[in-house]
Amino acid sequence: MWILIGVIAIVATFINLFMYITGKDYKLAMAMGLSFTALTLCAEYTIITNWVEVKDWAAIEDVVPSMEKALWFLSIVSILLNITPIFLEKKRNSSN
């Protein structure tokens, strides 16, 4: 499930950037990109919770340390990409 939600977050982020580039209203796509990023994190947390409930310590020890770094990195990239149009729009408006 997390893969599907993550792919939707990526697609929404690129739609956000595309809509900004083409001059269309990008705010809904931005909100969707950030929302699906948050849902991806929740889905990952659910996976970890399931591993804890069944006491699958091997899965936790193997996956969680690298998954933590990946989730931090991807979340930061998602936030930066999704808010980039806001900063570009402010920059463009201040230069006019």
PDB file of C-alpha atoms in Angstrom:
ATOM      1  CA  MET A   1       0.000   0.000   0.000  1.00  0.00           C
ATOM      2  CA  TRP A   2       2.792   2.428   0.858  1.00  0.00           C
ATOM      3  CA  ILE A   3       4.288   2.037  -2.610  1.00  0.00           C
ATOM      4  CA  LEU A   4       1.019   3.045  -4.276  1.00  0.00           C
ATOM      5  CA  ILE A   5       0.560   6.038  -1.977  1.00  0.00           C
ATOM      6  CA  GLY A   6       4.206   7.014  -2.497  1.00  0.00           C
ATOM      7  CA  VAL A   7       3.854   6.863  -6.271  1.00  0.00           C
ATOM      8  CA  ILE A   8       0.732   9.045  -6.052  1.00  0.00           C
ATOM      9  CA  ALA A   9       2.729  11.544  -3.957  1.00  0.00           C
ATOM     10  CA  ILE A  10       5.477  11.638  -6.588  1.00  0.00           C
ATOM     11  CA  VAL A  11       2.997  12.049  -9.447  1.00  0.00           C
ATOM     12  CA  ALA A  12       1.145  14.822  -7.590  1.00  0.00           C
ATOM     13  CA  THR A  13       4.449  16.608  -6.967  1.00  0.00           C
ATOM     14  CA  PHE A  14       5.346  16.524 -10.648  1.00  0.00           C
ATOM     15  CA  ILE A  15       1.832  17.683 -11.573  1.00  0.00           C
ATOM     16  CA  ASN A  16       2.335  20.546  -9.113  1.00  0.00           C
ATOM     17  CA  LEU A  17       5.591  21.581 -10.800  1.00  0.00           C
ATOM     18  CA  PHE A  18       4.132  21.125 -14.290  1.00  0.00           C
ATOM     19  CA  MET A  19       1.093  23.233 -13.459  1.00  0.00           C
ATOM     20  CA  TYR A  20       3.299  25.993 -12.088  1.00  0.00           C
ATOM     21  CA  ILE A  21       5.494  25.950 -15.195  1.00  0.00           C
ATOM     22  CA  THR A  22       2.451  26.151 -17.468  1.00  0.00           C
ATOM     23  CA  GLY A  23       1.017  29.034 -15.425  1.00  0.00           C
ATOM     24  CA  LYS A  24      -1.991  27.171 -14.043  1.00  0.00           C
ATOM     25  CA  ASP A  25      -3.196  27.071 -10.437  1.00  0.00           C
ATOM     26  CA  TYR A  26      -0.903  24.570  -8.742  1.00  0.00           C
ATOM     27  CA  LYS A  27      -2.090  24.823  -5.145  1.00  0.00           C
ATOM     28  CA  LEU A  28      -4.396  21.781  -5.141  1.00  0.00           C
ATOM     29  CA  ALA A  29      -1.657  19.603  -6.653  1.00  0.00           C
ATOM     30  CA  MET A  30       0.774  20.954  -4.049  1.00  0.00           C
ATOM     31  CA  ALA A  31      -1.626  20.076  -1.244  1.00  0.00           C
ATOM     32  CA  MET A  32      -2.153  16.607  -2.734  1.00  0.00           C
ATOM     33  CA  GLY A  33       1.595  16.020  -3.041  1.00  0.00           C
ATOM     34  CA  LEU A  34       2.205  16.980   0.579  1.00  0.00           C
ATOM     35  CA  SER A  35      -0.847  15.055   1.795  1.00  0.00           C
ATOM     36  CA  PHE A  36       0.137  11.853   0.029  1.00  0.00           C
ATOM     37  CA  THR A  37       3.671  12.238   1.375  1.00  0.00           C
ATOM     38  CA  ALA A  38       2.197  12.335   4.883  1.00  0.00           C
ATOM     39  CA  LEU A  39       0.003   9.320   4.111  1.00  0.00           C
ATOM     40  CA  THR A  40       3.063   7.421   2.871  1.00  0.00           C
ATOM     41  CA  LEU A  41       4.778   8.075   6.193  1.00  0.00           C
ATOM     42  CA  CYS A  42       1.670   6.864   8.033  1.00  0.00           C
ATOM     43  CA  ALA A  43       1.598   3.698   5.929  1.00  0.00           C
ATOM     44  CA  GLU A  44       5.262   3.046   6.738  1.00  0.00           C
ATOM     45  CA  TYR A  45       4.560   3.559  10.423  1.00  0.00           C
ATOM     46  CA  THR A  46       1.720   1.028  10.155  1.00  0.00           C
ATOM     47  CA  ILE A  47       4.118  -1.535   8.691  1.00  0.00           C
ATOM     48  CA  ILE A  48       6.521  -1.026  11.583  1.00  0.00           C
ATOM     49  CA  THR A  49       3.650  -1.288  14.071  1.00  0.00           C
ATOM     50  CA  ASN A  50       2.627  -4.617  12.542  1.00  0.00           C
ATOM     51  CA  TRP A  51       6.195  -5.902  12.869  1.00  0.00           C
ATOM     52  CA  VAL A  52       6.259  -4.880  16.537  1.00  0.00           C
ATOM     53  CA  GLU A  53       2.907  -6.555  17.217  1.00  0.00           C
ATOM     54  CA  VAL A  54       4.109  -9.870  15.773  1.00  0.00           C
ATOM     55  CA  LYS A  55       7.532  -9.371  17.368  1.00  0.00           C
ATOM     56  CA  ASP A  56       9.364  -9.593  14.045  1.00  0.00           C
ATOM     57  CA  TRP A  57      12.540  -8.099  15.464  1.00  0.00           C
ATOM     58  CA  ALA A  58      14.624  -9.279  12.508  1.00  0.00           C
ATOM     59  CA  ALA A  59      12.544  -7.195  10.102  1.00  0.00           C
ATOM     60  CA  ILE A  60      12.757  -4.210  12.405  1.00  0.00           C
ATOM     61  CA  GLU A  61      16.525  -4.534  12.832  1.00  0.00           C
ATOM     62  CA  ASP A  62      17.144  -5.057   9.111  1.00  0.00           C
ATOM     63  CA  VAL A  63      14.795  -2.516   7.561  1.00  0.00           C
ATOM     64  CA  VAL A  64      14.090   0.307   9.982  1.00  0.00           C
ATOM     65  CA  PRO A  65      17.576   1.907  10.207  1.00  0.00           C
ATOM     66  CA  SER A  66      17.911   2.374   6.443  1.00  0.00           C
ATOM     67  CA  MET A  67      14.204   3.093   6.015  1.00  0.00           C
ATOM     68  CA  GLU A  68      14.475   5.941   8.518  1.00  0.00           C
ATOM     69  CA  LYS A  69      17.167   7.672   6.480  1.00  0.00           C
ATOM     70  CA  ALA A  70      15.257   7.151   3.226  1.00  0.00           C
ATOM     71  CA  LEU A  71      12.009   8.488   4.672  1.00  0.00           C
ATOM     72  CA  TRP A  72      13.711  11.596   6.060  1.00  0.00           C
ATOM     73  CA  PHE A  73      15.423  12.264   2.733  1.00  0.00           C
ATOM     74  CA  LEU A  74      12.344  11.662   0.598  1.00  0.00           C
ATOM     75  CA  SER A  75      10.108  13.711   2.892  1.00  0.00           C
ATOM     76  CA  ILE A  76      12.486  16.669   2.775  1.00  0.00           C
ATOM     77  CA  VAL A  77      12.764  16.425  -1.012  1.00  0.00           C
ATOM     78  CA  SER A  78       8.977  16.213  -1.332  1.00  0.00           C
ATOM     79  CA  ILE A  79       8.453  19.267   0.852  1.00  0.00           C
ATOM     80  CA  LEU A  80      11.086  21.280  -1.008  1.00  0.00           C
ATOM     81  CA  LEU A  81       9.773  20.320  -4.448  1.00  0.00           C
ATOM     82  CA  ASN A  82       6.171  20.998  -3.507  1.00  0.00           C
ATOM     83  CA  ILE A  83       6.839  24.445  -2.035  1.00  0.00           C
ATOM     84  CA  THR A  84       9.269  25.524  -4.769  1.00  0.00           C
ATOM     85  CA  PRO A  85       6.474  27.148  -6.847  1.00  0.00           C
ATOM     86  CA  ILE A  86       5.528  29.354  -3.895  1.00  0.00           C
ATOM     87  CA  PHE A  87       9.079  30.698  -3.608  1.00  0.00           C
ATOM     88  CA  LEU A  88       9.429  31.103  -7.364  1.00  0.00           C
ATOM     89  CA  GLU A  89       6.130  32.974  -7.517  1.00  0.00           C
ATOM     90  CA  LYS A  90       7.196  35.291  -4.669  1.00  0.00           C
ATOM     91  CA  LYS A  91      10.525  35.911  -6.384  1.00  0.00           C
ATOM     92  CA  ARG A  92       8.798  36.669  -9.699  1.00  0.00           C
ATOM     93  CA  ASN A  93       6.273  39.015  -8.050  1.00  0.00           C
ATOM     94  CA  SER A  94       8.937  40.881  -6.084  1.00  0.00           C
ATOM     95  CA  SER A  95      11.044  41.485  -9.204  1.00  0.00           C
ATOM     96  CA  ASN A  96       8.085  43.064 -11.067  1.00  0.00           C
TER      97      ASN A  96
END
